[in-house]
Short mmCIF file of N, CA and C in Angstrom, two decimals:
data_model
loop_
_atom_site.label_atom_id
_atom_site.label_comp_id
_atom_site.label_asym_id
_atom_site.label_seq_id
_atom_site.Cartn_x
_atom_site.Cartn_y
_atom_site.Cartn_z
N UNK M 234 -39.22 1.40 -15.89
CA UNK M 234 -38.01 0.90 -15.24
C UNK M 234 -37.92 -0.60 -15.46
N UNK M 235 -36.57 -1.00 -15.88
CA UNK M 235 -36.51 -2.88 -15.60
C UNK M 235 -36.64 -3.14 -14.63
N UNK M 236 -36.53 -4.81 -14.80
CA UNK M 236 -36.93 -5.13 -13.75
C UNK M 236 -35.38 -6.13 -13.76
N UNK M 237 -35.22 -6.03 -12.41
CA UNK M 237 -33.49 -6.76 -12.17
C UNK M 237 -33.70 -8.22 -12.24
N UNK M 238 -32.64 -8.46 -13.27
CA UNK M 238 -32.58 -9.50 -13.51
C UNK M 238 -31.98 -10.98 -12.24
N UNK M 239 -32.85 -11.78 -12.26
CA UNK M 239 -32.92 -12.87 -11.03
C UNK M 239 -31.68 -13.64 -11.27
N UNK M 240 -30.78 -14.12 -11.40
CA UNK M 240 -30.02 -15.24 -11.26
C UNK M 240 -29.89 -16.53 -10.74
N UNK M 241 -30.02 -17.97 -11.15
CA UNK M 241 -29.92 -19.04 -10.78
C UNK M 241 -28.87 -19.42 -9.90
N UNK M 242 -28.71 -19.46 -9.00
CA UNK M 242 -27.26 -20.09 -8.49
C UNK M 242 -26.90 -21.40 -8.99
N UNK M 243 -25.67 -21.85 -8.85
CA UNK M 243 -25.48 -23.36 -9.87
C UNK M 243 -25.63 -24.45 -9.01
N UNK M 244 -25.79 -25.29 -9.83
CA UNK M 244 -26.47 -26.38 -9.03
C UNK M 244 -24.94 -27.10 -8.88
N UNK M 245 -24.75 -28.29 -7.98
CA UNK M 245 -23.37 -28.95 -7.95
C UNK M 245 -22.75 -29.32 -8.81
N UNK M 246 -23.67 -29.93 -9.97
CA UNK M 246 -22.93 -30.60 -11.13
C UNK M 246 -22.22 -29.27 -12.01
N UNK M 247 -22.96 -28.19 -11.74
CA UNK M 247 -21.85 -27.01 -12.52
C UNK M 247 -20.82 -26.57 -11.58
N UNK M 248 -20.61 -26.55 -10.88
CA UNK M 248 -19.78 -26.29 -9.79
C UNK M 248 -18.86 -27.35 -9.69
N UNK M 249 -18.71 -28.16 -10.31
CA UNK M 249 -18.10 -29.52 -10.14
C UNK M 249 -17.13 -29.77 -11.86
N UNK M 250 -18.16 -28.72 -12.61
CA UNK M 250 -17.48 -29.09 -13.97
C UNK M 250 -16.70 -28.49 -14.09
N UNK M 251 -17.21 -27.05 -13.48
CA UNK M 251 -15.93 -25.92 -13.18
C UNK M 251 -14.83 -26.05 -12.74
N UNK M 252 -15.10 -26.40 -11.17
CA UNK M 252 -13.41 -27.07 -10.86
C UNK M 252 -13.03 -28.30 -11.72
N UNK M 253 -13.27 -28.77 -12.31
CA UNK M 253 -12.55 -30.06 -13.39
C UNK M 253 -11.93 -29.16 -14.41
N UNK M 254 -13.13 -28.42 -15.13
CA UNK M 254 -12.44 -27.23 -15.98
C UNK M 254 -11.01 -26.51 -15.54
N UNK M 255 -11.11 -26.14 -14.65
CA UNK M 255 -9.97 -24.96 -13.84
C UNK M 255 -8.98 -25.65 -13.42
N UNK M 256 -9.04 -27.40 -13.11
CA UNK M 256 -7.68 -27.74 -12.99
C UNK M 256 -7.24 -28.71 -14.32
N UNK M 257 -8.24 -29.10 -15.04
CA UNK M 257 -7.67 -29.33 -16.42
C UNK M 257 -6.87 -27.88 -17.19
N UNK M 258 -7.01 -26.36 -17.37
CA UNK M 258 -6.61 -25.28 -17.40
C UNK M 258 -5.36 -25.21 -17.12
N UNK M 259 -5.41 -25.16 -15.46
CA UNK M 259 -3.95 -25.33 -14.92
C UNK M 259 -3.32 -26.41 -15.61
N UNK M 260 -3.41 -27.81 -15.49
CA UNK M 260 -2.40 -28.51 -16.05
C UNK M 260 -1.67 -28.33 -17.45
N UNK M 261 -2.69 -27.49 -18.19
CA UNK M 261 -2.25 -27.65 -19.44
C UNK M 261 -1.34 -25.72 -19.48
N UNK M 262 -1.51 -25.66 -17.90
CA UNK M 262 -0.78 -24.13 -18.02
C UNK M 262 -1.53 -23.19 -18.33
N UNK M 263 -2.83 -23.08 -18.64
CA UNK M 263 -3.48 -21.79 -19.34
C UNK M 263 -3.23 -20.84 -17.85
N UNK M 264 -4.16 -21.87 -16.89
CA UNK M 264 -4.27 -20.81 -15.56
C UNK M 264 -2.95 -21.24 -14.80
N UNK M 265 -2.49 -20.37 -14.18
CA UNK M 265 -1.80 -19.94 -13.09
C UNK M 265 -2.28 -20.81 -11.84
N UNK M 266 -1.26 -22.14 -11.09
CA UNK M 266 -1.26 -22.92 -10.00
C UNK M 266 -2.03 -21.82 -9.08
N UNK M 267 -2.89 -22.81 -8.15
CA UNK M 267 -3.14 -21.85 -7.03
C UNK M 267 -2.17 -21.53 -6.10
N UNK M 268 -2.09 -20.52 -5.71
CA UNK M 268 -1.43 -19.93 -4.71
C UNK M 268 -1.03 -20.31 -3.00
N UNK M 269 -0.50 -20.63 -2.22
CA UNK M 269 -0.61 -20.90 -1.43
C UNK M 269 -0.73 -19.37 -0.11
N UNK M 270 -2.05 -19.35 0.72
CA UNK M 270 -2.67 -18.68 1.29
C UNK M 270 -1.04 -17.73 2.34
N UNK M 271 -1.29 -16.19 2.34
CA UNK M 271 -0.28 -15.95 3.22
C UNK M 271 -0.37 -16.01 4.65
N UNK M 272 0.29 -16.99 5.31
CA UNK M 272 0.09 -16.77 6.83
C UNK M 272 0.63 -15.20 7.21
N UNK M 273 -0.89 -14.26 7.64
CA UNK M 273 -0.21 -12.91 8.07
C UNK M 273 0.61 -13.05 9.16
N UNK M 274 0.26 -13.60 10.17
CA UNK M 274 0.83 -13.19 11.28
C UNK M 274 2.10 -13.58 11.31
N UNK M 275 2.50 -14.82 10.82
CA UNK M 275 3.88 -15.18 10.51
C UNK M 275 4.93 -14.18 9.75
N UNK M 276 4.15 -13.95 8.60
CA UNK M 276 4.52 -12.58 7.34
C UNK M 276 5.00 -11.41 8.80
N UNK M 277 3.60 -11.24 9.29
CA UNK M 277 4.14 -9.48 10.24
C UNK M 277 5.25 -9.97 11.17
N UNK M 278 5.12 -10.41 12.04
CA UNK M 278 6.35 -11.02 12.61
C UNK M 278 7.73 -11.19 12.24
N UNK M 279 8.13 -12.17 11.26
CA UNK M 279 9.36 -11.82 10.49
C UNK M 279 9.54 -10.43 10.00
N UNK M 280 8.71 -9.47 9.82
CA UNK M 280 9.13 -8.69 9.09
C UNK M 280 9.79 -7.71 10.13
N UNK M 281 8.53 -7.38 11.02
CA UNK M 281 8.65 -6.93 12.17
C UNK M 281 10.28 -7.20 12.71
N UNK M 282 10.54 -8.50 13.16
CA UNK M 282 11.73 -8.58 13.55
C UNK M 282 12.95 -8.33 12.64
N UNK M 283 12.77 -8.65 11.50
CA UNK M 283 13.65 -7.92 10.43
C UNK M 283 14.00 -6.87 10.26
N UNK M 284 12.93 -5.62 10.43
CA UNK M 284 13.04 -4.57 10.23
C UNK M 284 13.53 -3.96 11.69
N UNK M 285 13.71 -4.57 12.95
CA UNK M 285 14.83 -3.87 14.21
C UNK M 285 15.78 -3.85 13.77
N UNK M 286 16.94 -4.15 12.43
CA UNK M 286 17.80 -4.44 12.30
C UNK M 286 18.27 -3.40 10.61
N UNK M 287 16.70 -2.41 10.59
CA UNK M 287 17.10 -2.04 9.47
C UNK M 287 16.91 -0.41 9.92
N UNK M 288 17.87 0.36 9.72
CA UNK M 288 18.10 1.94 9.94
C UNK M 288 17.55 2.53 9.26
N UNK M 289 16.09 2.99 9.45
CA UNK M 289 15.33 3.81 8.68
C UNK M 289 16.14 5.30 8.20
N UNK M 290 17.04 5.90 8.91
CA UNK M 290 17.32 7.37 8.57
C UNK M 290 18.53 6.69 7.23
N UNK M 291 19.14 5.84 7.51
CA UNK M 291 20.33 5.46 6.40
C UNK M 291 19.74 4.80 5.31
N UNK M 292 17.91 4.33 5.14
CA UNK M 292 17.82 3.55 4.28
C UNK M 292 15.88 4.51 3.84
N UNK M 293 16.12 5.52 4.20
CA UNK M 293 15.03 6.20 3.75
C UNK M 293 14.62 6.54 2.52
N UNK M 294 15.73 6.36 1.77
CA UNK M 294 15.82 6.29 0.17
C UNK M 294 14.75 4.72 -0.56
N UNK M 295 15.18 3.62 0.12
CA UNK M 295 14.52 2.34 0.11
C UNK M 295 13.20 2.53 0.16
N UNK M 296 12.90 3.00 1.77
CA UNK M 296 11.44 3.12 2.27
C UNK M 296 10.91 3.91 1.20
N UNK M 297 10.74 5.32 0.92
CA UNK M 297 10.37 5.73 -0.22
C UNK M 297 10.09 4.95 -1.73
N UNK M 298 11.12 4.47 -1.87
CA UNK M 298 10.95 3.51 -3.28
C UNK M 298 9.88 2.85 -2.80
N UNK M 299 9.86 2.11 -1.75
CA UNK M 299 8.97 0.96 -2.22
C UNK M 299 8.11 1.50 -1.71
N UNK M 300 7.49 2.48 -0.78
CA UNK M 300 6.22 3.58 -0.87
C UNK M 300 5.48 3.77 -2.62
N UNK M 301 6.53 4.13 -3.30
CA UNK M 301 6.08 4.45 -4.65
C UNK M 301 5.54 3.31 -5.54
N UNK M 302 6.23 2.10 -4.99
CA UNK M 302 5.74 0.96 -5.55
C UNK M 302 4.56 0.19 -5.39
N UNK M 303 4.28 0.49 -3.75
CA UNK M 303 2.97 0.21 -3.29
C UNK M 303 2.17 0.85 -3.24
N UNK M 304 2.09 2.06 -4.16
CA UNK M 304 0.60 3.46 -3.93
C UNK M 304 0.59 2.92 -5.51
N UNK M 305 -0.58 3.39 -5.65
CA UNK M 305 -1.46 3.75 -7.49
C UNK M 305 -0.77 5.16 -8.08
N UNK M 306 -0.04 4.83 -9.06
CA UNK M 306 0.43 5.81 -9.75
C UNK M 306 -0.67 6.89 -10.22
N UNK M 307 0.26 8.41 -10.39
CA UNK M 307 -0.55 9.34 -10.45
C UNK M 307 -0.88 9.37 -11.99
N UNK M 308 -0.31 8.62 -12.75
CA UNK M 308 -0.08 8.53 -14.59
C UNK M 308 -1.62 8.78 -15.27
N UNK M 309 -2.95 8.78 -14.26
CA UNK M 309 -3.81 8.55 -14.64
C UNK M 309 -4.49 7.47 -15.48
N UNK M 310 -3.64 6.72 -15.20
CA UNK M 310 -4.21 4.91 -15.51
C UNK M 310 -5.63 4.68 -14.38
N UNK M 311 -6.43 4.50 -14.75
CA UNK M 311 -8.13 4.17 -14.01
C UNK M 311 -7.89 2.40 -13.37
N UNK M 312 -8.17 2.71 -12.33
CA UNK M 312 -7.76 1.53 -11.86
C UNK M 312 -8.30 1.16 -10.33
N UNK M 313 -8.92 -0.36 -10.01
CA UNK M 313 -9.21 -0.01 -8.61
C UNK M 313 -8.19 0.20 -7.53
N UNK M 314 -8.53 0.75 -6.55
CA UNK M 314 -7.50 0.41 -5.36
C UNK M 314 -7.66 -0.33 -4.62
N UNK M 315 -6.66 -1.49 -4.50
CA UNK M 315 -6.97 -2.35 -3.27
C UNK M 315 -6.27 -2.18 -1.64
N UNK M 316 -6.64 -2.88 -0.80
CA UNK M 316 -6.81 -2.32 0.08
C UNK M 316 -5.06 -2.24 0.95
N UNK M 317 -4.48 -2.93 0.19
CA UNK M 317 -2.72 -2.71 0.28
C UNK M 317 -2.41 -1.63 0.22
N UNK M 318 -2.65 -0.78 -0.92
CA UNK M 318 -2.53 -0.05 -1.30
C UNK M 318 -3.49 0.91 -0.32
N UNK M 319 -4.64 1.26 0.07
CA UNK M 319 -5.19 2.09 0.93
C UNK M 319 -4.11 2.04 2.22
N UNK M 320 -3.92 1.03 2.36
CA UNK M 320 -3.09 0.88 4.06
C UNK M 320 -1.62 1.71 3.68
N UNK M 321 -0.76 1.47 2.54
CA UNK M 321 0.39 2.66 2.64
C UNK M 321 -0.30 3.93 2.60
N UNK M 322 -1.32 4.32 1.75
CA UNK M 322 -1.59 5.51 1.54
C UNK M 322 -2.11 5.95 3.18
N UNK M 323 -2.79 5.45 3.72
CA UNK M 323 -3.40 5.19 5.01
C UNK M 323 -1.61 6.24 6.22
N UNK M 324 -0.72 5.18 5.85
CA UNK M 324 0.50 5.28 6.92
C UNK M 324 1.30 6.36 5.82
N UNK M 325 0.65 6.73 5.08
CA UNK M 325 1.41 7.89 4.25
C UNK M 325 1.24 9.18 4.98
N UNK M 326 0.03 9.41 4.90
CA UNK M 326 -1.23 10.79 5.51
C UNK M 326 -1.19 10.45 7.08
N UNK M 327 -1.03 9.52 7.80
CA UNK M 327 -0.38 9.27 8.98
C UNK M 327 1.00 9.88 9.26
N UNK M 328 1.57 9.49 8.77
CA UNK M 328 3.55 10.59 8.94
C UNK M 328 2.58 12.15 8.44
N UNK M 329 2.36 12.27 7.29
CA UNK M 329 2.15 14.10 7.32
C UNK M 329 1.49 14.61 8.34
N UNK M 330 0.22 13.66 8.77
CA UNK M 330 -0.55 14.73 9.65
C UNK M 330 0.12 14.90 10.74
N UNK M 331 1.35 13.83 11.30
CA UNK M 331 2.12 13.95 12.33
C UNK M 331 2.80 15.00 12.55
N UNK M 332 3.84 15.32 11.61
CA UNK M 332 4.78 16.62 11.41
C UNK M 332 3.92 17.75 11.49
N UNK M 333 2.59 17.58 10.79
CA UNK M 333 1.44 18.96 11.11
C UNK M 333 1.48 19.40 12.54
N UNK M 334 1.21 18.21 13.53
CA UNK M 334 0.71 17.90 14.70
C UNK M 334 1.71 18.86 15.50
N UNK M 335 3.08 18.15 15.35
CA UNK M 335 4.07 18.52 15.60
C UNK M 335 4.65 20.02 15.91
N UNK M 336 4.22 20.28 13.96
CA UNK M 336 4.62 21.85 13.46
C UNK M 336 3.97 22.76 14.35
N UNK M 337 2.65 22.29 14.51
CA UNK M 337 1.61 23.73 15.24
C UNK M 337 1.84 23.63 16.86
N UNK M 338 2.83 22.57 17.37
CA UNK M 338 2.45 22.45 18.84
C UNK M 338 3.93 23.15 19.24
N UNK M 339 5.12 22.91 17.97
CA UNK M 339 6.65 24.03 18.09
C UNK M 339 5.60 25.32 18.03
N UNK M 340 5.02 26.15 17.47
CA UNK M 340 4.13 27.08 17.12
C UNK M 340 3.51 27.77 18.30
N UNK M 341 3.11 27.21 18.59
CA UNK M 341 2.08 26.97 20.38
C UNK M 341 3.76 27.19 21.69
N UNK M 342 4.49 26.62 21.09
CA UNK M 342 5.80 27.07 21.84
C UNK M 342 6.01 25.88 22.88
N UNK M 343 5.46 24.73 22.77
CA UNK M 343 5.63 23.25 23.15
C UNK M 343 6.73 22.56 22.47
N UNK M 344 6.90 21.56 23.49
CA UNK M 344 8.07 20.99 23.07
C UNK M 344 7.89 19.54 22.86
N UNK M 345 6.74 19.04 23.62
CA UNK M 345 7.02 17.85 24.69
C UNK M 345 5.15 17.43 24.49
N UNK M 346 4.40 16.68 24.03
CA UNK M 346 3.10 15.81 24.25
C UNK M 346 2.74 14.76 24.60
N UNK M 347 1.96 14.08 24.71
CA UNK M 347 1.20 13.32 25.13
C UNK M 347 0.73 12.25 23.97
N UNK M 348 1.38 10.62 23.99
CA UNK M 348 1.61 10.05 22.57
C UNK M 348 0.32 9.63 22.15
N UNK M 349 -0.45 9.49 23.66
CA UNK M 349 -1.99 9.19 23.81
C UNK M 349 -3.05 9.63 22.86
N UNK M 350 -2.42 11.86 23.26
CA UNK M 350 -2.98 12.58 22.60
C UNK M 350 -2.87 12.57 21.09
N UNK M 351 -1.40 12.12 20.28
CA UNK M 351 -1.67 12.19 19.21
C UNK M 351 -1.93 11.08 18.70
N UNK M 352 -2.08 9.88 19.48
CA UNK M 352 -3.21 8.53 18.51
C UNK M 352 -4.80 9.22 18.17
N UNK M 353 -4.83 10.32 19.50
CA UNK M 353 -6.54 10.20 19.01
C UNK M 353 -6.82 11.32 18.51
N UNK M 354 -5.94 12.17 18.05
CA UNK M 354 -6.42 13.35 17.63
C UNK M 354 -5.80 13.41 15.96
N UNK M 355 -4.42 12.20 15.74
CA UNK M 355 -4.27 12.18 14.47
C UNK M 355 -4.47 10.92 13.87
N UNK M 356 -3.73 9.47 14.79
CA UNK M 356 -3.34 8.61 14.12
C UNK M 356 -4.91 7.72 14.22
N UNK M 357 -5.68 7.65 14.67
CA UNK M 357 -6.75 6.75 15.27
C UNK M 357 -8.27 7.67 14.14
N UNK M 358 -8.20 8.82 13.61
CA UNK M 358 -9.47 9.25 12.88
C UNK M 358 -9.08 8.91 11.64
N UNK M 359 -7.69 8.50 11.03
CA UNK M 359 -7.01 7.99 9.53
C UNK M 359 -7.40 6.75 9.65
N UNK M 360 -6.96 5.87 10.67
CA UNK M 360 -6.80 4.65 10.77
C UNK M 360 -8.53 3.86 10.50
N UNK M 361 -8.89 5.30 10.62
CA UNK M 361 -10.70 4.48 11.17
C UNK M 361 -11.18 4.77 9.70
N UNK M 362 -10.73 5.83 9.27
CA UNK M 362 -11.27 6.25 7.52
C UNK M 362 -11.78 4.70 6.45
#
């Protein structure tokens, strides 16, 4: 068996040439400006309040699209998933197991549950996956 190979960590002066490297790069355009960091909570908020104002049953066509845009295509392109993408897929299998929930409790000859009951029996064992 090998034996795993040890690695040096860099000392400052490489760490120092690097960033000189990476913004000489940028200036000359090779790399891509850094980014400026997303404030989430600001992001959820606006959106949040944006979206009281948007009619999911009249614009369910939308929601879908951009469902499709934010999951990993099935094309069989190999690819990682990041974790954006886990969280729609996440609130995807969240709505189905709901209507399941739903389906078997019309079934059972219920009408009427407990919203408690279905955080912990559907939405809260996905969420934890």
């Amino acid at each position: 068996m090998a034996a795993k190979r040890k690695y040096k960590r860099m000392t400052i002066k490489e760490k120092e040439a690097n960033k000189r490297f990476r913004a000489e790069m940028r200036e000359e355009g090779v790399l891509p400006p850094v980014k400026p960091r997303l404030n989430r909570r600001k992001f959820a908020n606006e959106v949040n309040k944006e979206f009281e104002d948007f009619s999911v049953y009249e614009n369910a066509l939308y929601i879908t699209e951009a469902i499709v845009f934010m999951t990993p295509s099935n094309t069989g392109i190999k690819k990682d998933i990041d974790l954006q993408e886990i969280g729609v897929l996440k609130m995807m299998k969240i709505a189905m197991e709901i209507k399941k929930y739903e389906e078997n409790l019309i079934k059972q000859g219920e009408t009427k549950y407990n919203p408690m009951d279905l955080f912990e029996e559907v939405v809260n064992p996905i969420r934890d996956l």
